mmCIF file of C-alpha atoms in Angstrom:
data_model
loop_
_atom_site.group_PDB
_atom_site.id
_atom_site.type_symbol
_atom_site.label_atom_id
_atom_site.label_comp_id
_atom_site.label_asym_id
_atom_site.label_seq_id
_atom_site.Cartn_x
_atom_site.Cartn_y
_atom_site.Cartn_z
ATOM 1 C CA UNK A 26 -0.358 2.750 0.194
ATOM 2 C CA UNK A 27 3.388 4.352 -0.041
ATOM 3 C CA UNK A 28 5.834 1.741 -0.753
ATOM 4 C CA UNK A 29 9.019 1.959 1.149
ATOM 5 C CA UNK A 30 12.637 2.039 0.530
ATOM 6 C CA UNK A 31 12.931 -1.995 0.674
ATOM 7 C CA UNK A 32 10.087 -2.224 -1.295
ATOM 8 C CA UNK A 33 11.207 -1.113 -4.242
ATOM 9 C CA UNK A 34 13.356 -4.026 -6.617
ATOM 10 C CA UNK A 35 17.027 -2.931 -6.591
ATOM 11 C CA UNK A 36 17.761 -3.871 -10.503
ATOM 12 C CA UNK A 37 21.565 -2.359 -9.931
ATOM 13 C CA UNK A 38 23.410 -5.080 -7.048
ATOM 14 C CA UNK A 39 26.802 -2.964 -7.649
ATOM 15 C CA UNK A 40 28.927 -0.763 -9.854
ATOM 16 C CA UNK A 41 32.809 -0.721 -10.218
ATOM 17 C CA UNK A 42 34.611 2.235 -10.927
ATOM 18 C CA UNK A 43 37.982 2.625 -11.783
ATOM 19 C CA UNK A 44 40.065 4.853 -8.976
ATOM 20 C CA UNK A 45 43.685 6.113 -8.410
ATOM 21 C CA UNK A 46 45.339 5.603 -4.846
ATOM 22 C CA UNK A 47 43.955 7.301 -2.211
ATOM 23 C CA UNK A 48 40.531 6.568 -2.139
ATOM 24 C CA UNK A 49 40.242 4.315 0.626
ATOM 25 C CA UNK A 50 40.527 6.581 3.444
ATOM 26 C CA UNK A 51 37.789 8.656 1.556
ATOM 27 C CA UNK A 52 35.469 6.026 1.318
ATOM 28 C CA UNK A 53 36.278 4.470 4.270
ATOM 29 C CA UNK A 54 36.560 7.100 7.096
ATOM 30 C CA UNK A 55 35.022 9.923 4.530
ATOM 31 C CA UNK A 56 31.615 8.203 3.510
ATOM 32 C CA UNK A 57 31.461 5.072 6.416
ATOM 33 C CA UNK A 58 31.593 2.001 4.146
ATOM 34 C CA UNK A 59 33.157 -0.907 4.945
ATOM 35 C CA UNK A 60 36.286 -1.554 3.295
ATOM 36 C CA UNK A 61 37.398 -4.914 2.178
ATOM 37 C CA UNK A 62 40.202 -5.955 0.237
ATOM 38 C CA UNK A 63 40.403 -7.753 -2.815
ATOM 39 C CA UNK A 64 43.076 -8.631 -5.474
ATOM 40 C CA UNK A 65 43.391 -5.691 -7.746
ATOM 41 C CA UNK A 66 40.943 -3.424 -5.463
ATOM 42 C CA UNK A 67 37.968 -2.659 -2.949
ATOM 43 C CA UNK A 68 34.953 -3.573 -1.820
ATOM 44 C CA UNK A 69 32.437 -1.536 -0.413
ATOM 45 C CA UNK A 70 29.906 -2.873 1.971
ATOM 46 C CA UNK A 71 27.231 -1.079 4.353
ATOM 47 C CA UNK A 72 26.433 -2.490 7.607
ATOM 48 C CA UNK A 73 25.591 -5.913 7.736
ATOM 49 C CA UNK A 74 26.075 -6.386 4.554
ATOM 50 C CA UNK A 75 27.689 -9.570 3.034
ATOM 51 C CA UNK A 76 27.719 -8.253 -0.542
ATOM 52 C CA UNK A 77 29.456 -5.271 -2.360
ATOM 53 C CA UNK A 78 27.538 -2.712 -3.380
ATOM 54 C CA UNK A 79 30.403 -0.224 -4.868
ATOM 55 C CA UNK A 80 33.578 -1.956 -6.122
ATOM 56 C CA UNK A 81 36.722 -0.530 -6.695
ATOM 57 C CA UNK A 82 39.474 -1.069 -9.299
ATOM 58 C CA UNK A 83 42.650 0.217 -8.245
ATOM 59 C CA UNK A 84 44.947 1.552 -10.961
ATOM 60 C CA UNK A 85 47.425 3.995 -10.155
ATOM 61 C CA UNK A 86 48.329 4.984 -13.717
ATOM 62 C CA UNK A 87 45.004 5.568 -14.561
ATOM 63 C CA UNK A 88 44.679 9.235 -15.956
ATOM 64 C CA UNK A 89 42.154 11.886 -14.806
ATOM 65 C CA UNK A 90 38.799 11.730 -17.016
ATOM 66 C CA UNK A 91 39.045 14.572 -19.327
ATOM 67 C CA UNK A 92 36.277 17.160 -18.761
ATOM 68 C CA UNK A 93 33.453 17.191 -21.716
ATOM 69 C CA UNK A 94 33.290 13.183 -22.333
ATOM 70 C CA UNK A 95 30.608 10.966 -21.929
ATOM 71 C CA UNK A 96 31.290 8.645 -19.011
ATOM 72 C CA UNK A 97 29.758 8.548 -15.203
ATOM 73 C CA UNK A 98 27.740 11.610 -14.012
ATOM 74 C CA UNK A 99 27.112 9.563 -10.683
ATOM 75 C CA UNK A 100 26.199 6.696 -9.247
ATOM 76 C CA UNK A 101 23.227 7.086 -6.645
ATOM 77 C CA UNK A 102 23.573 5.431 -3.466
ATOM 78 C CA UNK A 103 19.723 5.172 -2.070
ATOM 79 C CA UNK A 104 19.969 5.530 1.520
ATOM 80 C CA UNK A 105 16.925 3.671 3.712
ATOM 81 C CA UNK A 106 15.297 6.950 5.593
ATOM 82 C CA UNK A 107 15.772 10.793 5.701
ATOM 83 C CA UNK A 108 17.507 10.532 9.306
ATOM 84 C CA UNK A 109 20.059 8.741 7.483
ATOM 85 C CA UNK A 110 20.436 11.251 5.384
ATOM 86 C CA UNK A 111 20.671 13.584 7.916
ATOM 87 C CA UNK A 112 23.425 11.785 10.251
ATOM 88 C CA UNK A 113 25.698 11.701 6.567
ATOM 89 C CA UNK A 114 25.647 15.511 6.335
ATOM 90 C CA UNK A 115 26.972 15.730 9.780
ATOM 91 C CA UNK A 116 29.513 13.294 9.339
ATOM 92 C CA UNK A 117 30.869 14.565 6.418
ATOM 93 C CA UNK A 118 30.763 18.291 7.659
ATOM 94 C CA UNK A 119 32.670 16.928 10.677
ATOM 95 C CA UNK A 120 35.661 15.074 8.723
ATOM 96 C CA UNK A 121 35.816 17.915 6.332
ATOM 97 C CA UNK A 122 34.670 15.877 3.215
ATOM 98 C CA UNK A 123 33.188 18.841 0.485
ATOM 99 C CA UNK A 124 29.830 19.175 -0.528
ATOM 100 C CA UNK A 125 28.996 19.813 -4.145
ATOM 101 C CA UNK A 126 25.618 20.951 -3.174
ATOM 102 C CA UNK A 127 22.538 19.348 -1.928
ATOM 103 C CA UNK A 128 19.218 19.697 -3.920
ATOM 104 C CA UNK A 129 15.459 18.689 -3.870
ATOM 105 C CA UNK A 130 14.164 16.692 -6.628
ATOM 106 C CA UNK A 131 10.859 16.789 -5.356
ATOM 107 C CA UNK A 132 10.731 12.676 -5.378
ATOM 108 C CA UNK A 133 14.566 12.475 -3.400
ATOM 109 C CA UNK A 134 16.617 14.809 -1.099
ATOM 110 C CA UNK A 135 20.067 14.835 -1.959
ATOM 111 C CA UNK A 136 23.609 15.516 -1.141
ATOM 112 C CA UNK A 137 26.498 15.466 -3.690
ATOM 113 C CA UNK A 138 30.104 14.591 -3.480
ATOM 114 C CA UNK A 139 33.306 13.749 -5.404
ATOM 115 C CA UNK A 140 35.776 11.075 -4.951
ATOM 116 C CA UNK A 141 39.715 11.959 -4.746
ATOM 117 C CA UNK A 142 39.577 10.922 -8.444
ATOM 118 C CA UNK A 143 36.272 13.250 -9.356
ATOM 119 C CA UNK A 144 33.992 10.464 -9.618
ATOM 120 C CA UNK A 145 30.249 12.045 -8.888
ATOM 121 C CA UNK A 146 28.727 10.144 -5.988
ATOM 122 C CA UNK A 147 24.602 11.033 -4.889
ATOM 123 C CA UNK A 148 23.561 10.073 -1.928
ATOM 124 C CA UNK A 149 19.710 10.047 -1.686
ATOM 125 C CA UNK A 150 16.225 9.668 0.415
ATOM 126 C CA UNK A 151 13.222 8.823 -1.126
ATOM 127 C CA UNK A 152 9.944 10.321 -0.136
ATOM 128 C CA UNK A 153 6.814 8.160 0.542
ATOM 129 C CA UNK A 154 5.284 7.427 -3.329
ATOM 130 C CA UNK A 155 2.280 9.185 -2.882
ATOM 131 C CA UNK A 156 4.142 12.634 -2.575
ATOM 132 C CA UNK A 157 5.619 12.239 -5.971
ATOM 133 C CA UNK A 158 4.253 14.611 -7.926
ATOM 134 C CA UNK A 159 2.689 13.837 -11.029
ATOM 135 C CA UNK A 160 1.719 14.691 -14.506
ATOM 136 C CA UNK A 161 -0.101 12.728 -17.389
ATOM 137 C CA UNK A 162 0.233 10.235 -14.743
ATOM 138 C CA UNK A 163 4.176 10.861 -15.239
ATOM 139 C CA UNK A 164 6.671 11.613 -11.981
ATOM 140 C CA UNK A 165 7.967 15.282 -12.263
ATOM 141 C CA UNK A 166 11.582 15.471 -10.706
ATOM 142 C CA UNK A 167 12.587 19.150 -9.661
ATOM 143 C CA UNK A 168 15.861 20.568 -8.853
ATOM 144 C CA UNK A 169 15.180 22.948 -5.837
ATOM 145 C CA UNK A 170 17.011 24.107 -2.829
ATOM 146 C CA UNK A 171 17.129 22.043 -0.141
ATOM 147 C CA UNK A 172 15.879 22.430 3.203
ATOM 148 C CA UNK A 173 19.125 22.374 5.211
ATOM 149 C CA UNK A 174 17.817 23.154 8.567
ATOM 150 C CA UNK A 175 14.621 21.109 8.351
ATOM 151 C CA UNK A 176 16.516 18.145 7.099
ATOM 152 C CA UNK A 177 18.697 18.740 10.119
ATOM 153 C CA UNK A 178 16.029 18.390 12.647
ATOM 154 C CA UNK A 179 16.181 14.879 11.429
ATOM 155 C CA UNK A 180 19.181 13.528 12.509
ATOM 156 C CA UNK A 181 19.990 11.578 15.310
ATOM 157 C CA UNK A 182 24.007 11.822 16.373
ATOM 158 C CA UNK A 183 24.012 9.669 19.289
ATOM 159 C CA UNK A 184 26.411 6.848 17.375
ATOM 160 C CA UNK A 185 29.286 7.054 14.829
ATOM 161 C CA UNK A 186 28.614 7.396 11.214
ATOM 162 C CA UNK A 187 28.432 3.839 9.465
ATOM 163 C CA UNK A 188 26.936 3.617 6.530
ATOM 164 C CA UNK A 189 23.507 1.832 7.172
ATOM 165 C CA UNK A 190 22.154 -1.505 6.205
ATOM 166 C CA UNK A 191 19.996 -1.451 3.492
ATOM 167 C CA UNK A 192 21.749 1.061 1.781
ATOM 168 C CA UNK A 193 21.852 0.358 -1.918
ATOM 169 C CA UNK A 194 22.389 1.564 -5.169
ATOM 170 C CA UNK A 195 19.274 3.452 -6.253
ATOM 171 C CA UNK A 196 20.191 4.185 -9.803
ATOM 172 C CA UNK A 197 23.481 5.397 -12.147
ATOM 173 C CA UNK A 198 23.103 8.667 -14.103
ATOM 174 C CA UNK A 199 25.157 8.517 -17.342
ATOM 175 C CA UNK A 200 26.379 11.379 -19.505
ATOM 176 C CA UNK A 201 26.307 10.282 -23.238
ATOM 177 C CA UNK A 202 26.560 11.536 -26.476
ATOM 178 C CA UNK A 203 23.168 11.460 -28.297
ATOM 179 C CA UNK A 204 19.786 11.045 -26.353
ATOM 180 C CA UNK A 205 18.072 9.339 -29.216
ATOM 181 C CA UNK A 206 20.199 6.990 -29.158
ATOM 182 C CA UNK A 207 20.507 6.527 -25.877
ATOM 183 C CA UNK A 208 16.933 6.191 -25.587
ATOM 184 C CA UNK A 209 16.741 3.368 -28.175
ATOM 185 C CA UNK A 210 18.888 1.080 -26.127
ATOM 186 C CA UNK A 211 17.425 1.756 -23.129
ATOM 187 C CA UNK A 212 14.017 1.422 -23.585
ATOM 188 C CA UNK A 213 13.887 -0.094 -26.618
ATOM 189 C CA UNK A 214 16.353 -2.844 -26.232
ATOM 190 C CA UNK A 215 16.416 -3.243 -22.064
ATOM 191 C CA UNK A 216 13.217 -2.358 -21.656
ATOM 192 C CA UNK A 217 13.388 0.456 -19.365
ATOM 193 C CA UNK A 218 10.046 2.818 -19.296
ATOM 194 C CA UNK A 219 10.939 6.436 -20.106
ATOM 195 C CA UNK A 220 9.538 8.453 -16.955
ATOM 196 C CA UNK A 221 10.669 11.828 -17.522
ATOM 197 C CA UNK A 222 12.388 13.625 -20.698
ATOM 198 C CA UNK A 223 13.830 17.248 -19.990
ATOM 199 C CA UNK A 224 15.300 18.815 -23.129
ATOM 200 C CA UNK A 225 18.936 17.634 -22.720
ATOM 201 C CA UNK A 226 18.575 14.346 -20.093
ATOM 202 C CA UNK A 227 16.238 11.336 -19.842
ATOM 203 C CA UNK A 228 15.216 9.304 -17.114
ATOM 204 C CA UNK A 229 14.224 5.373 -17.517
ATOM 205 C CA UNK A 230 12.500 3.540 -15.077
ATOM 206 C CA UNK A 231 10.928 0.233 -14.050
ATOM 207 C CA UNK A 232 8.238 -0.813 -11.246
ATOM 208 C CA UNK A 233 6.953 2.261 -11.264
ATOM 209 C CA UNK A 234 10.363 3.815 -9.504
ATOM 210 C CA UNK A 235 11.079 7.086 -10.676
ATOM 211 C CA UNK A 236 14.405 6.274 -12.304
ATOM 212 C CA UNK A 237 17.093 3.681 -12.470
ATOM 213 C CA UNK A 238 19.492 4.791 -15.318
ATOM 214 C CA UNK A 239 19.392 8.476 -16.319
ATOM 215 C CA UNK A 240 20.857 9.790 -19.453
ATOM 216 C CA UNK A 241 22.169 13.377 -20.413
ATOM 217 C CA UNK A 242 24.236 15.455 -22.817
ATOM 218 C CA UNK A 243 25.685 17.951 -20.366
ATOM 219 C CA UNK A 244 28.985 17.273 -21.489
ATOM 220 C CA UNK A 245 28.264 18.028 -25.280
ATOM 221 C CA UNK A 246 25.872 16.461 -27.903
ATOM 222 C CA UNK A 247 28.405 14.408 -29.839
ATOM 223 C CA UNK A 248 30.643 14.399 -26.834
ATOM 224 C CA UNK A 249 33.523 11.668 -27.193
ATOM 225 C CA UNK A 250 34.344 8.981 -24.738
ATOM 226 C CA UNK A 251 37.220 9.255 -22.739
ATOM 227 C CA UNK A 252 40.322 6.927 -22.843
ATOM 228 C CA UNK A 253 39.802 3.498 -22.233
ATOM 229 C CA UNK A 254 42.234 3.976 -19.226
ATOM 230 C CA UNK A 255 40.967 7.038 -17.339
ATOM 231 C CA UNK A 256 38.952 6.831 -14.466
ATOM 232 C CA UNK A 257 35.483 6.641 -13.940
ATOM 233 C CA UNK A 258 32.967 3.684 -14.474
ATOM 234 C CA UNK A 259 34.266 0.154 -15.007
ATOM 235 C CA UNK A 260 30.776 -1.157 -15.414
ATOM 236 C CA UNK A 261 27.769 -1.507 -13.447
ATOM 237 C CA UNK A 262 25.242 -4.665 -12.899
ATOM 238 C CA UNK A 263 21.694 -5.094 -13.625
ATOM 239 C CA UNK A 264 18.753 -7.212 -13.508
ATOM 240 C CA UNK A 265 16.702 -6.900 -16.251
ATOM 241 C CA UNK A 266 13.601 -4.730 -15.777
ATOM 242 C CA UNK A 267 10.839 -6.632 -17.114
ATOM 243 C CA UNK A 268 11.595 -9.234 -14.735
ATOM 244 C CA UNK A 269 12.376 -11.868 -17.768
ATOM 245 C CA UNK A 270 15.396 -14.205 -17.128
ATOM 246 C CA UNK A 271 18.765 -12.873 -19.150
ATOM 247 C CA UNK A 272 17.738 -15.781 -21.806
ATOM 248 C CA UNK A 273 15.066 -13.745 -23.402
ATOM 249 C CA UNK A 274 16.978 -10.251 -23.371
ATOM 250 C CA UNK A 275 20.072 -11.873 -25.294
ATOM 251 C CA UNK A 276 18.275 -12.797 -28.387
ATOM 252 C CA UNK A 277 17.148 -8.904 -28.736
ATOM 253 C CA UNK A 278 20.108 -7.468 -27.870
ATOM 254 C CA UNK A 279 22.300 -9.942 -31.094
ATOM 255 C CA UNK A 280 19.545 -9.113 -32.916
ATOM 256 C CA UNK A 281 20.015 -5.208 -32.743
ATOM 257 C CA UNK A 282 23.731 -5.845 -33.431
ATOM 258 C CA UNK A 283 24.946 -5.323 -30.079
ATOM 259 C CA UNK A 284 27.943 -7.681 -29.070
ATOM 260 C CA UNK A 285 27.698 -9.961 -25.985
ATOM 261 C CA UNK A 286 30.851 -10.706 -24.161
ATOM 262 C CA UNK A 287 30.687 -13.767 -21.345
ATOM 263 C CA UNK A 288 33.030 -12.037 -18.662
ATOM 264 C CA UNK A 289 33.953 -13.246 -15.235
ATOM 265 C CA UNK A 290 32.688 -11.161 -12.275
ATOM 266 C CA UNK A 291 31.726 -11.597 -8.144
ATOM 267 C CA UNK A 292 28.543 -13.335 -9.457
ATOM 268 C CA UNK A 293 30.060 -15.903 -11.781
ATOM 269 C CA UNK A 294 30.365 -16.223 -15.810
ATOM 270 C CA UNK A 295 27.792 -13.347 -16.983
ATOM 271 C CA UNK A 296 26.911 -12.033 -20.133
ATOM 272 C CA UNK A 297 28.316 -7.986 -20.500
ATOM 273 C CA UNK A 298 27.164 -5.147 -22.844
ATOM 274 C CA UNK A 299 28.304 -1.900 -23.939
ATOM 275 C CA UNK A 300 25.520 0.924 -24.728
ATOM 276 C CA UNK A 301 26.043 3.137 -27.625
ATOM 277 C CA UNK A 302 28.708 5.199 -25.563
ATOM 278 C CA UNK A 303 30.393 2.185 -24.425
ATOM 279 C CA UNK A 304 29.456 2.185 -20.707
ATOM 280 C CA UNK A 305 29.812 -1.195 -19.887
ATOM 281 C CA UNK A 306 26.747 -3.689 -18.453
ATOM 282 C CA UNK A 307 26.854 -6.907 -16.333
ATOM 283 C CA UNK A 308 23.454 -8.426 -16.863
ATOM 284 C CA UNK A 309 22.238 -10.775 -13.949
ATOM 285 C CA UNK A 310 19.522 -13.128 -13.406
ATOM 286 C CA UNK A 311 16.193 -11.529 -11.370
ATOM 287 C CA UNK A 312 15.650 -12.852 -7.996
ATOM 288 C CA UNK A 313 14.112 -16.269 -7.600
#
């Protein structure tokens, strides 16, 4: 049987990136969240939502992200049916918000955008599992055209754009400077399954989801990170993927020399880690 949207374990609760002035109105009447104040930023809810699933970190004298760094390719928000998907294109046609492009990855459809401050932001359907297409047993991802008109046919325009509950974030795609090394942090040390390789990206995944954390060296092999006060990702949160409580990742993770920091964030005192190209991790306790 296809799972569906809820189905599927959301190991990423929320991700913070850091933003200019200005972005409210984009994210507010541009993409439909709901916007709610907080000291030093935003939060970012969907309908009915009581939780955050995009946080924002307000600095005005943060500088632009210098092109050819590693840093944030995009964070994926997973939207919960293709009519959704649908009703966002005509919003955003109809309050004049740009398209990057949309494409067809053969497990998602997708549209693409850009924050005021050139943060990538995806915006995603899955299809039912059992059209993934396979090989080795592995999910192939494409990047095709998509079907404007036939995803068009979908959508239903009868009530304002909000954007919908159970909308979540369905996985963060990184740009980084070595893939090996990449690879041994993620998989070896989280515990992420590898579920694709192309020749310059890498996708991990868990639960047999075609990707949570994507990897690539589009910006450069060797690239170097950008300032520590430009824009882009603050951090992001996860639950670890093997389901184990935080307790048994630690020891691994001190073990492979990586440095735990106990920060405060929405969800209390939690333990925080840097991968090799110092993107920043919350790590959070699975679901009871």
């Amino acid at each position: 049987m296809s799972r569906t949207v809820s189905a599927w374990p959301v190991l990423i609760p929320w991700v913070q990136l850091v933003v200019r002035d200005g972005a409210r109105a984009f994210y507010e009447q541009g993409l439909g969240f709901h916007v709610r104040p907080r000291d030093g930023g935003l939060d970012l809810l969907p309908e009915d939502a009581s939780e955050p699933i995009l946080r924002l970190w307000v600095r005005p004298d943060a500088r632009p992200r210098p092109p050819r760094t590693t840093g944030l390719f995009h964070v994926a928000v997973r939207l919960p049916d293709r009519a959704d998907l649908a009703r966002l294109f005509v919003h955003l046609t109809n309050v004049g918000v740009v398209l990057e492009g949309g494409a067809d990855h053969a497990v998602t459809e997708s549209l693409y955008v850009r924050d005021p401050d050139g943060n990538g932001l995806e915006f995603y359907v899955d299809r039912p599992e059992d059209r993934w297409p396979r090989r080795g047993g592995s999910v192939l991802m494409t990047v095709d055209a998509l079907d404007w008109e036939d995803l068009l046919r979908s959508a239903s325009i009868d009530t304002p754009w909000r954007m919908p509950a159970g909308t979540s974030i369905g996985h963060v795609h990184l740009q980084v400077a070595d893939l090996r090394r990449a690879e041994a942090f993620y998989r070896d040390l989280l515990a992420f399954d590898v579920a694709l390789r192309w020749p310059s990206a890498l996708f991990f995944s868990a639960h047999g989801y075609h990707h949570y954390v994507a990897v690539n060296t589009w910006a450069g092999v060797g690239a170097p990170p950008p300032p520590p006060d430009a824009v882009g990702l603050d951090h992001f949160a996860l639950v670890p993927p093997d389901g184990q409580p935080v307790s048994a990742l630690l020891p691994r993770l001190e073990a492979a020399g990586v440095p735990v920091l106990w920060v405060e964030t929405p969800a209390g005192r939690r333990p925080q880690v840097s991968d090799p190209d110092g993107h920043r991790i919350v790590l959070l306790e699975p679901p009871a």
